[in-house]
Coordinates of C-alpha atoms in Angstrom, one line a residue:
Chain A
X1 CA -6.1 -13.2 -10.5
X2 CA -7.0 -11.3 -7.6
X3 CA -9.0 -7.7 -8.1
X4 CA -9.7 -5.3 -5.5
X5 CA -12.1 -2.7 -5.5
X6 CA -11.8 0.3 -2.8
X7 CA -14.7 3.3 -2.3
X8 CA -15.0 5.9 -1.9
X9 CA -11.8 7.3 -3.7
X10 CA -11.9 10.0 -1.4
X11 CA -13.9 11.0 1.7
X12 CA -14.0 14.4 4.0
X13 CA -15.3 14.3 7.2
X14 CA -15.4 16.5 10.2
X15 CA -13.0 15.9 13.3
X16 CA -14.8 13.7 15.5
X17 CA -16.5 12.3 13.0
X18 CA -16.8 8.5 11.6
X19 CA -15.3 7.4 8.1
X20 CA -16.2 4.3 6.8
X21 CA -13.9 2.9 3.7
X22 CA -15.3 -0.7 1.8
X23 CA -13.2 -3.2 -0.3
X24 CA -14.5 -5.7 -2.2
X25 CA -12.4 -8.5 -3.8
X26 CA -13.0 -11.7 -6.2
X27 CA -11.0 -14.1 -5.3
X28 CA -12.9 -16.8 -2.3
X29 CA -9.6 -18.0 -2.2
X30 CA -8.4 -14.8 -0.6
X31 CA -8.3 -15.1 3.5
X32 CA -6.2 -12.4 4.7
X33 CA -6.9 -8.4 4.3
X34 CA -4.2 -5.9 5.8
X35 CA -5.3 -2.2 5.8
X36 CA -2.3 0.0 5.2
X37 CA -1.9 4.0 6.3
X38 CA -0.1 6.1 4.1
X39 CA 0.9 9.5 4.7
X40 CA 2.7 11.8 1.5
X41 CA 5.8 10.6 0.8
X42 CA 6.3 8.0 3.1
X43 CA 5.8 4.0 3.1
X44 CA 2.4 2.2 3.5
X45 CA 2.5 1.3 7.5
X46 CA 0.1 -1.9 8.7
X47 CA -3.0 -0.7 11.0
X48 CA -5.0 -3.5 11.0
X49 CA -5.7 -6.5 9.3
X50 CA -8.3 -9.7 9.5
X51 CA -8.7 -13.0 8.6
X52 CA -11.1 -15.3 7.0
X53 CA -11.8 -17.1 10.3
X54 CA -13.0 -13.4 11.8
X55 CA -16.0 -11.3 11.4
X56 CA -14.4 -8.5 12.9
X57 CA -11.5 -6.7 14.6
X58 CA -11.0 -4.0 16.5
X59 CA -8.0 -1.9 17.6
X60 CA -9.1 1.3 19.8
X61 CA -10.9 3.7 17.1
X62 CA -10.2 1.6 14.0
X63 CA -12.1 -2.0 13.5
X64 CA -12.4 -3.8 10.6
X65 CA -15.3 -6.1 9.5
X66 CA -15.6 -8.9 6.9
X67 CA -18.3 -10.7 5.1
X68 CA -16.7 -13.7 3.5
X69 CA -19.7 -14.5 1.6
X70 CA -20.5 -11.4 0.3
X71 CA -16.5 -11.4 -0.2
X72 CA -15.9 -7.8 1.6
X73 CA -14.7 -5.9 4.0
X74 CA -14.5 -2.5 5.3
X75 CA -12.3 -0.1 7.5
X76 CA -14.4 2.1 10.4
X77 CA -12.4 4.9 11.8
X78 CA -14.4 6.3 14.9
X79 CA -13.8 9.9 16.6
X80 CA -12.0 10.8 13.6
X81 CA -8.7 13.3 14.4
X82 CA -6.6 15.1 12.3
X83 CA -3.7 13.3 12.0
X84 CA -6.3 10.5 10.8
X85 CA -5.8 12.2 7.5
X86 CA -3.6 10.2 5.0
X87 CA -4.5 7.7 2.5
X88 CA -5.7 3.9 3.2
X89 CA -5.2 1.0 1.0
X90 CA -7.0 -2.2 1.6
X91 CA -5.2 -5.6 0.5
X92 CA -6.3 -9.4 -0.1
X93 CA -4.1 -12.0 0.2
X94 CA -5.2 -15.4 -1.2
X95 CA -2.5 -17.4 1.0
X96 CA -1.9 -17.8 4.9
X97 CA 2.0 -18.8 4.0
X98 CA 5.1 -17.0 4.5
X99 CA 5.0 -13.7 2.3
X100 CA 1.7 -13.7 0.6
X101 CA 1.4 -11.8 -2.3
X102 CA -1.2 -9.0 -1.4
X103 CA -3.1 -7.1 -4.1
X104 CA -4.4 -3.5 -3.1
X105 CA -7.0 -1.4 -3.7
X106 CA -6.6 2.0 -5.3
X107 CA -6.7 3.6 -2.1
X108 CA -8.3 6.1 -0.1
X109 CA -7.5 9.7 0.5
X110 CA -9.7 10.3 4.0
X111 CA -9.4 14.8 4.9
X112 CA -10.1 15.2 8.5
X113 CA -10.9 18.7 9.0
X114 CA -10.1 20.4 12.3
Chain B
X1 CA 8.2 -5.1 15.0
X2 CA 9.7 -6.1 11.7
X3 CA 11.7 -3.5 10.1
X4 CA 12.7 -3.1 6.1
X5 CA 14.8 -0.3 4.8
X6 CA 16.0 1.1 1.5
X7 CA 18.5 3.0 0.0
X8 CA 19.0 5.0 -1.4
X9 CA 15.8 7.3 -0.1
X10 CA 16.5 9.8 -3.0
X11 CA 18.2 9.8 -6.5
X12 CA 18.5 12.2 -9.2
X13 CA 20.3 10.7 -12.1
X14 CA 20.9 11.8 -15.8
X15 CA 19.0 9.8 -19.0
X16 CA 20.8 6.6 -19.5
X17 CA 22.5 6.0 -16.5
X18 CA 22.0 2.6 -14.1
X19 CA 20.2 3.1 -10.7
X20 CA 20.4 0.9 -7.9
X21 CA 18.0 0.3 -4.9
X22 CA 18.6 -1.7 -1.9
X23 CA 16.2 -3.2 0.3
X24 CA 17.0 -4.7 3.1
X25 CA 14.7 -6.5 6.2
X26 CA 16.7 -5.6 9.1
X27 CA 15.4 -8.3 12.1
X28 CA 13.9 -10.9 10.1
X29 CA 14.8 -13.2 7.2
X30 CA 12.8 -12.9 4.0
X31 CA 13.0 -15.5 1.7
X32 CA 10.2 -13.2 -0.5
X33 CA 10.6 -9.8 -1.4
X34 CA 8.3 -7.6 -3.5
X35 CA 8.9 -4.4 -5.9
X36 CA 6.3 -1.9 -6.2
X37 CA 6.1 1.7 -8.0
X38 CA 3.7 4.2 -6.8
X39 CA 2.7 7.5 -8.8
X40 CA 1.8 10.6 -7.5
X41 CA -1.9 9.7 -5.8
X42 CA -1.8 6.6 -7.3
X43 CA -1.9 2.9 -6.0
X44 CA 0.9 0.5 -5.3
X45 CA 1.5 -1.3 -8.2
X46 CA 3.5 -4.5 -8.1
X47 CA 6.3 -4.6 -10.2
X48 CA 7.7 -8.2 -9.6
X49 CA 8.7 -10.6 -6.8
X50 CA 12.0 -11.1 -5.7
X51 CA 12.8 -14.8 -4.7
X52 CA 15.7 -15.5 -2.7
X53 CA 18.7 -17.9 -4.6
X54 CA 16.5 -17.8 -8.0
X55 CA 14.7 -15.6 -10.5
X56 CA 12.2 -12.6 -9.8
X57 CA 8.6 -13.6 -10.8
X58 CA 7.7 -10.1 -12.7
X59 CA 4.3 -8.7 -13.7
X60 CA 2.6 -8.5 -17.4
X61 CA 3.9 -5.5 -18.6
X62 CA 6.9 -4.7 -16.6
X63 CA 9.9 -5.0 -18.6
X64 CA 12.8 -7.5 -16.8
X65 CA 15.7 -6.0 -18.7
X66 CA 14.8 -2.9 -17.5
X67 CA 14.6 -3.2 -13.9
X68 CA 16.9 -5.9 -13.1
X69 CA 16.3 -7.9 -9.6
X70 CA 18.8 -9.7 -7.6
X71 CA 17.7 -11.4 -4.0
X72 CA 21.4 -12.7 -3.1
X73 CA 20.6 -13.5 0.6
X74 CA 17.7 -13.7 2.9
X75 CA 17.6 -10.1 4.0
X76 CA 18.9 -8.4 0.7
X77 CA 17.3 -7.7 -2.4
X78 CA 18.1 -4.9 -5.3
X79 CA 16.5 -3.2 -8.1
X80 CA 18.5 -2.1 -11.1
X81 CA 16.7 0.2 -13.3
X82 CA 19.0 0.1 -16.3
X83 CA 19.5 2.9 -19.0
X84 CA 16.7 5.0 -17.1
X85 CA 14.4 7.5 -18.7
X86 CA 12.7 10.4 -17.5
X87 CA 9.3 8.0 -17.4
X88 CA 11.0 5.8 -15.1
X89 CA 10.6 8.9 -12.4
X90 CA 9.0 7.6 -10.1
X91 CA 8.4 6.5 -6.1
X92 CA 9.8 2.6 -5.7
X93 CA 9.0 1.0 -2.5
X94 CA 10.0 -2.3 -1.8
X95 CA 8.1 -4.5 1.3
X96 CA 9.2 -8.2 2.8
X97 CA 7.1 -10.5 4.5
X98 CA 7.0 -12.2 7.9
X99 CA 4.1 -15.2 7.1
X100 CA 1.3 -13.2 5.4
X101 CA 2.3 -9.3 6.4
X102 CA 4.1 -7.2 4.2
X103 CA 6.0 -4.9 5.9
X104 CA 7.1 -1.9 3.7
X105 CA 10.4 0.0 2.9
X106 CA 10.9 3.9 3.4
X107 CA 10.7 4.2 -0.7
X108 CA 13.3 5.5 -3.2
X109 CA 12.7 8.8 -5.3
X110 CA 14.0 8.7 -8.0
X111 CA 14.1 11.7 -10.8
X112 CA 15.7 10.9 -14.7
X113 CA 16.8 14.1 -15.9

C-alpha cells in the first residue's frame, strides 16, 4: 500500500518568516495530495491540494509543489503569522474517483512565534 | 463548501457500556465514508471505510466487533464502539468525500471511565 513520509516533525520559525514542510510517498499510482490544517482539538480543514497533472499551486501565502518523478511534494507557507501555528498533515490519494482513500503523513506541528 | 458533522462532540461513558457516533454530510451525498482515530499529537489513523448499503472495509488490526459500522443512507454513517474500555479513549473523527476530497467531521471525544 500507500506510505507517506512528512519532515520535519516539528518546525519553529519566527513571524514573518517562511516554513517549508516535505512529503514523500511510494505509490506512482498516487495523483492527488490534499494538505490539511489542524488546530488542537478540532478537525483536519483542507488548505490546498494538487494533482499529478500540476507542478505547482498557489493560494496567497501557501503554494504547494510536486515532483512526480522524484514522487514528492512539499507545503511553502510565506510571511508566516501566528495563527499559522497548528499542525499540517500531507495526504496521497492513489485514485481521481469519488472518495479516494487518502493516506497521511504523521504531521507537522509548525510554532509561529510572535 | 461541503459540510460533515458528528455527534456526539463529547462522551464520557463507564467500562462496558456501547457508544455511538454519528456522522453525517450535510449538503452532499456520500456513498463513502471513512473512520479515523487520532491520539494526542498523533496522526490520523484510519480505522475502516464505511460503504453505503454494504459492509465497512476495516484496517489490519482494527477489531470489527468492536467498533461496529453501519452506512444506512447516503449522508449517514455510525460508529459503535461496543463494551468500551478505558483504551478505547480516544479522538474519533469521521470525513466523507466529494470526488477525491475528504472533507472532515468536528471529532467525538470520547473518555471510558
Amino acid at each position: 500500500g500507500e506510505n507517506v513520509e512528512q519532515h520535519p516533525s516539528t518546525l519553529s520559525v519566527q513571524e514573518g518568516d517562511s516554513a517549508v514542510i516535505k512529503c514523500t510517498y511510494s505509490d506512482s499510482a498516487s495523483n492527488y495530495f490534499p494538505w490539511y490544517k489542524q488546530e488542537l482539538g478540532k478537525r483536519p480543514q483542507l488548505i490546498i491540494d494538487i494533482r499529478s497533472n500540476v507542478g505547482e499551486k498557489k493560494d496567497q501565502r501557501i503554494a504547494v509543489t510536486l515532483n512526480k518523478t522524484a514522487k514528492h511534494f512539499s507545503l511553502h507557507i510565506t510571511e508566516t503569522q501566528p495563527e499559522d501555528s497548528a499542525v499540517y498533515f500531507c495526504a496521497a490519494s492513489p485514485t481521481n474517483t469519488n472518495a479516494g482513500k487518502s493516506t497521511f503523513g504523521d504531521g507537522t506541528t509548525l510554532t509561529v512565534k510572535p | 463548501g461541503a459540510v460533515v458533522s458528528q455527534h456526539p462532540s463529547r462522551v464520557i461513558c463507564k467500562s462496558g457500556t456501547s457508544v455511538k457516533i454519528e456522522c453525517r454530510s450535510l449538503d452532499f451525498q456520500a456513498t463513502t465514508m471513512f473512520w479515523y482515530r487520532q491520539f494526542p499529537k498523533q496522526s490520523l489513523m484510519l480505522m475502516a471505510t464505511s460503504n453505503e448499503g454494504s459492509k465497512a472495509t476495516y484496517e489490519q488490526g482494527v477489531e470489527k466487533d468492536k467498533f461496529l459500522i453501519n452506512h444506512a443512507s447516503l449522508t449517514l454513517s455510525t460508529l459503535t464502539v461496543t463494551s468500551a474500555h478505558p483504551e478505547d479513549s480516544s479522538f474519533y473523527i469521521c470525513s466523507a468525500g466529494q470526488q477525491e476530497t475528504q472533507y472532515f467531521g468536528p471529532g467525538t471525544r470520547l473518555l471510558v471511565l
